[in-house]
Amino acid sequence: MNTIFRKSMLSVAGLAFAGGVFAGPIAAHANPVDAKPTAAAAVQSAAPKPQGAQSHIDLNGEQTANVKAIIAATKKAGLPERAAVISIATSLQESKLENLGHLGDANDHDSLGLFQQRPTSGWGTPEQITNPEYSTTAFLKGLRQVDGWQDMPLTDAAQTVQVSAYPDAYAQWEQQATDLVAQHWNS
């Protein structure tokens, strides 16, 4: 191949790649004209797109009840769906939506409940922290104190409240939390 032809082909390939990088995300999210938005789309459109690889677990009855309790507490606090998404993603990371009591040597210090809150850190008594409504309300109180939480990445909002040793871990649960809120917010 001659040099001019090869450079021309590489230029065309580069333009095609750049066009795909810039237009691809737009085209990938384009809706057909007659498509109706779903509840999940409504929750997702109000929030940033989930960051990184996403995790998912199948929920049992207790975990689903805890999702509903988190949503109910969020509504009672007068906060929007985004607050419930952040709360559920946080609980998925901290306890897999299980209301954990004292786990003996497996416990992280004295962490308890859905959010692994610690009595010695001022979250409440063990009885309070293991009450889903109380623990969610306590988490939401902390979330409200984070300036701009509504618009920041989920993992940053959750980390500011939780102060975890693994600050980026919350991001992996955003899609499942978004789907759960879409499924249960109006039920």
mmCIF file of C-alpha atoms in Angstrom:
data_model
loop_
_atom_site.group_PDB
_atom_site.id
_atom_site.type_symbol
_atom_site.label_atom_id
_atom_site.label_comp_id
_atom_site.label_asym_id
_atom_site.label_seq_id
_atom_site.Cartn_x
_atom_site.Cartn_y
_atom_site.Cartn_z
ATOM 1 C CA MET A 1 0.000 0.000 0.000
ATOM 2 C CA ASN A 2 1.326 3.425 -0.758
ATOM 3 C CA THR A 3 1.838 5.891 2.076
ATOM 4 C CA ILE A 4 -0.782 8.433 0.998
ATOM 5 C CA PHE A 5 -3.477 5.767 0.623
ATOM 6 C CA ARG A 6 -2.608 4.222 4.011
ATOM 7 C CA LYS A 7 -2.719 7.632 5.742
ATOM 8 C CA SER A 8 -6.065 8.350 4.096
ATOM 9 C CA MET A 9 -7.481 5.033 5.315
ATOM 10 C CA LEU A 10 -6.167 5.634 8.837
ATOM 11 C CA SER A 11 -7.737 9.115 8.817
ATOM 12 C CA VAL A 12 -11.095 7.682 7.724
ATOM 13 C CA ALA A 13 -10.856 4.975 10.394
ATOM 14 C CA GLY A 14 -9.971 7.596 13.013
ATOM 15 C CA LEU A 15 -12.945 9.752 12.044
ATOM 16 C CA ALA A 16 -15.244 6.724 12.141
ATOM 17 C CA PHE A 17 -13.948 5.829 15.598
ATOM 18 C CA ALA A 18 -14.332 9.403 16.889
ATOM 19 C CA GLY A 19 -17.832 9.585 15.445
ATOM 20 C CA GLY A 20 -18.727 6.343 17.193
ATOM 21 C CA VAL A 21 -17.300 7.564 20.495
ATOM 22 C CA PHE A 22 -19.279 10.798 20.368
ATOM 23 C CA ALA A 23 -22.442 9.642 18.609
ATOM 24 C CA GLY A 24 -22.528 6.110 19.990
ATOM 25 C CA PRO A 25 -23.697 7.029 23.495
ATOM 26 C CA ILE A 26 -26.335 9.349 22.064
ATOM 27 C CA ALA A 27 -27.569 6.807 19.545
ATOM 28 C CA ALA A 28 -27.529 4.032 22.126
ATOM 29 C CA HIS A 29 -29.964 5.954 24.319
ATOM 30 C CA ALA A 30 -32.240 7.257 21.587
ATOM 31 C CA ASN A 31 -35.868 6.225 22.029
ATOM 32 C CA PRO A 32 -38.128 5.305 19.147
ATOM 33 C CA VAL A 33 -40.735 8.004 18.496
ATOM 34 C CA ASP A 34 -43.617 5.924 19.835
ATOM 35 C CA ALA A 35 -41.800 4.564 22.914
ATOM 36 C CA LYS A 36 -43.354 5.261 26.304
ATOM 37 C CA PRO A 37 -40.984 6.038 29.202
ATOM 38 C CA THR A 38 -41.015 3.496 31.999
ATOM 39 C CA ALA A 39 -40.850 4.144 35.723
ATOM 40 C CA ALA A 40 -37.211 2.997 35.696
ATOM 41 C CA ALA A 41 -36.450 5.519 32.969
ATOM 42 C CA ALA A 42 -38.041 8.276 35.054
ATOM 43 C CA VAL A 43 -35.868 7.452 38.066
ATOM 44 C CA GLN A 44 -32.745 7.099 35.931
ATOM 45 C CA SER A 45 -33.304 10.304 33.947
ATOM 46 C CA ALA A 46 -33.220 12.346 37.153
ATOM 47 C CA ALA A 47 -29.883 10.871 38.225
ATOM 48 C CA PRO A 48 -26.397 10.370 36.854
ATOM 49 C CA LYS A 49 -25.754 7.157 34.942
ATOM 50 C CA PRO A 50 -24.435 4.320 37.156
ATOM 51 C CA GLN A 51 -20.649 4.235 37.416
ATOM 52 C CA GLY A 52 -18.576 1.167 36.648
ATOM 53 C CA ALA A 53 -19.459 -2.503 36.646
ATOM 54 C CA GLN A 54 -22.767 -3.253 38.323
ATOM 55 C CA SER A 55 -23.539 -6.039 40.792
ATOM 56 C CA HIS A 56 -26.883 -7.738 41.353
ATOM 57 C CA ILE A 57 -28.275 -10.151 43.933
ATOM 58 C CA ASP A 58 -31.587 -11.968 44.029
ATOM 59 C CA LEU A 59 -33.675 -10.805 46.975
ATOM 60 C CA ASN A 60 -35.647 -12.921 49.412
ATOM 61 C CA GLY A 61 -38.817 -11.812 51.209
ATOM 62 C CA GLU A 62 -36.972 -10.181 54.117
ATOM 63 C CA GLN A 63 -34.729 -8.184 51.785
ATOM 64 C CA THR A 64 -37.721 -7.049 49.712
ATOM 65 C CA ALA A 65 -39.515 -5.992 52.906
ATOM 66 C CA ASN A 66 -36.431 -3.952 53.819
ATOM 67 C CA VAL A 67 -36.489 -2.276 50.386
ATOM 68 C CA LYS A 68 -40.107 -1.302 51.021
ATOM 69 C CA ALA A 69 -39.232 -0.042 54.517
ATOM 70 C CA ILE A 70 -36.434 2.131 53.120
ATOM 71 C CA ILE A 71 -38.780 3.549 50.477
ATOM 72 C CA ALA A 72 -41.506 4.210 53.077
ATOM 73 C CA ALA A 73 -39.040 6.023 55.370
ATOM 74 C CA THR A 74 -37.768 8.072 52.425
ATOM 75 C CA LYS A 75 -41.306 9.114 51.500
ATOM 76 C CA LYS A 76 -42.107 9.900 55.157
ATOM 77 C CA ALA A 77 -39.009 12.132 55.246
ATOM 78 C CA GLY A 78 -40.344 13.968 52.188
ATOM 79 C CA LEU A 79 -37.343 13.092 50.044
ATOM 80 C CA PRO A 80 -37.355 12.139 46.356
ATOM 81 C CA GLU A 81 -36.752 8.778 44.713
ATOM 82 C CA ARG A 82 -33.029 9.581 44.297
ATOM 83 C CA ALA A 83 -32.651 9.506 48.101
ATOM 84 C CA ALA A 84 -34.225 6.035 48.158
ATOM 85 C CA VAL A 85 -31.866 4.867 45.395
ATOM 86 C CA ILE A 86 -28.832 6.083 47.365
ATOM 87 C CA SER A 87 -30.188 4.499 50.561
ATOM 88 C CA ILE A 88 -30.918 1.133 48.963
ATOM 89 C CA ALA A 89 -27.563 1.025 47.160
ATOM 90 C CA THR A 90 -25.849 1.823 50.463
ATOM 91 C CA SER A 91 -27.742 -0.940 52.251
ATOM 92 C CA LEU A 92 -26.978 -3.387 49.434
ATOM 93 C CA GLN A 93 -23.279 -2.689 49.955
ATOM 94 C CA GLU A 94 -23.329 -2.641 53.734
ATOM 95 C CA SER A 95 -25.611 -5.589 54.499
ATOM 96 C CA LYS A 96 -27.102 -6.954 51.252
ATOM 97 C CA LEU A 97 -30.385 -5.488 52.582
ATOM 98 C CA GLU A 98 -30.298 -7.770 55.631
ATOM 99 C CA ASN A 99 -30.989 -6.279 59.044
ATOM 100 C CA LEU A 100 -27.839 -7.592 60.689
ATOM 101 C CA GLY A 101 -27.489 -7.952 64.418
ATOM 102 C CA HIS A 102 -24.227 -8.508 66.236
ATOM 103 C CA LEU A 103 -22.124 -10.976 64.250
ATOM 104 C CA GLY A 104 -19.508 -11.780 66.878
ATOM 105 C CA ASP A 105 -15.982 -11.878 65.466
ATOM 106 C CA ALA A 106 -17.337 -11.343 61.935
ATOM 107 C CA ASN A 107 -18.723 -7.951 62.969
ATOM 108 C CA ASP A 108 -17.039 -4.791 61.777
ATOM 109 C CA HIS A 109 -16.575 -3.219 65.200
ATOM 110 C CA ASP A 110 -20.109 -2.732 66.550
ATOM 111 C CA SER A 111 -21.823 -2.174 63.187
ATOM 112 C CA LEU A 112 -25.487 -3.202 63.039
ATOM 113 C CA GLY A 113 -28.576 -3.097 60.860
ATOM 114 C CA LEU A 114 -29.241 -2.379 57.212
ATOM 115 C CA PHE A 115 -26.601 0.349 56.977
ATOM 116 C CA GLN A 116 -24.030 -1.152 59.367
ATOM 117 C CA GLN A 117 -24.311 1.877 61.621
ATOM 118 C CA ARG A 118 -22.380 1.948 64.887
ATOM 119 C CA PRO A 119 -23.826 2.814 68.288
ATOM 120 C CA THR A 120 -20.384 4.026 69.402
ATOM 121 C CA SER A 121 -20.335 6.471 66.480
ATOM 122 C CA GLY A 122 -23.602 8.082 67.574
ATOM 123 C CA TRP A 123 -26.044 6.466 65.131
ATOM 124 C CA GLY A 124 -28.340 5.332 67.959
ATOM 125 C CA THR A 125 -28.848 2.407 70.286
ATOM 126 C CA PRO A 126 -28.572 -1.169 68.972
ATOM 127 C CA GLU A 127 -32.375 -1.420 69.156
ATOM 128 C CA GLN A 128 -32.792 1.772 67.113
ATOM 129 C CA ILE A 129 -30.166 0.886 64.519
ATOM 130 C CA THR A 130 -31.761 -2.504 63.880
ATOM 131 C CA ASN A 131 -35.133 -0.835 63.240
ATOM 132 C CA PRO A 132 -35.313 -0.317 59.441
ATOM 133 C CA GLU A 133 -37.333 2.912 59.667
ATOM 134 C CA TYR A 134 -35.038 4.422 62.290
ATOM 135 C CA SER A 135 -31.804 3.418 60.537
ATOM 136 C CA THR A 136 -33.051 4.725 57.186
ATOM 137 C CA THR A 137 -34.156 8.009 58.764
ATOM 138 C CA ALA A 138 -30.724 8.331 60.409
ATOM 139 C CA PHE A 139 -29.001 7.688 57.079
ATOM 140 C CA LEU A 140 -31.268 10.216 55.323
ATOM 141 C CA LYS A 141 -30.542 12.811 58.004
ATOM 142 C CA GLY A 142 -26.858 12.424 57.182
ATOM 143 C CA LEU A 143 -27.578 12.549 53.450
ATOM 144 C CA ARG A 144 -29.494 15.826 53.787
ATOM 145 C CA GLN A 145 -26.371 17.374 55.310
ATOM 146 C CA VAL A 146 -24.347 16.627 52.150
ATOM 147 C CA ASP A 147 -24.379 19.713 49.926
ATOM 148 C CA GLY A 148 -25.449 18.799 46.408
ATOM 149 C CA TRP A 149 -26.159 15.124 47.152
ATOM 150 C CA GLN A 150 -28.971 15.106 44.571
ATOM 151 C CA ASP A 151 -26.562 15.741 41.697
ATOM 152 C CA MET A 152 -23.385 13.978 42.794
ATOM 153 C CA PRO A 153 -22.426 10.420 41.925
ATOM 154 C CA LEU A 154 -24.203 7.955 44.201
ATOM 155 C CA THR A 155 -20.986 6.542 45.608
ATOM 156 C CA ASP A 156 -19.790 10.022 46.646
ATOM 157 C CA ALA A 157 -23.079 10.837 48.401
ATOM 158 C CA ALA A 158 -23.150 7.475 50.193
ATOM 159 C CA GLN A 159 -19.485 7.696 51.172
ATOM 160 C CA THR A 160 -19.892 11.170 52.627
ATOM 161 C CA VAL A 161 -22.551 9.803 54.994
ATOM 162 C CA GLN A 162 -21.037 6.382 55.700
ATOM 163 C CA VAL A 163 -17.283 7.139 55.758
ATOM 164 C CA SER A 164 -16.439 3.635 54.562
ATOM 165 C CA ALA A 165 -13.031 2.061 54.148
ATOM 166 C CA TYR A 166 -14.211 1.183 50.615
ATOM 167 C CA PRO A 167 -15.583 4.490 49.280
ATOM 168 C CA ASP A 168 -16.160 3.388 45.687
ATOM 169 C CA ALA A 169 -18.016 0.170 46.551
ATOM 170 C CA TYR A 170 -21.470 1.779 46.632
ATOM 171 C CA ALA A 171 -21.428 2.507 42.888
ATOM 172 C CA GLN A 172 -21.794 -1.159 41.943
ATOM 173 C CA TRP A 173 -25.343 -1.286 43.360
ATOM 174 C CA GLU A 174 -26.803 1.788 41.665
ATOM 175 C CA GLN A 175 -28.595 -0.024 38.838
ATOM 176 C CA GLN A 176 -30.247 -2.598 41.094
ATOM 177 C CA ALA A 177 -31.226 0.125 43.580
ATOM 178 C CA THR A 178 -32.685 2.216 40.754
ATOM 179 C CA ASP A 179 -34.665 -0.762 39.480
ATOM 180 C CA LEU A 180 -35.957 -1.581 42.973
ATOM 181 C CA VAL A 181 -37.124 1.984 43.557
ATOM 182 C CA ALA A 182 -38.827 2.035 40.160
ATOM 183 C CA GLN A 183 -40.549 -1.241 41.004
ATOM 184 C CA HIS A 184 -41.685 -0.389 44.552
ATOM 185 C CA TRP A 185 -42.007 3.419 44.811
ATOM 186 C CA ASN A 186 -45.680 3.451 43.800
ATOM 187 C CA SER A 187 -46.696 0.075 45.250
#
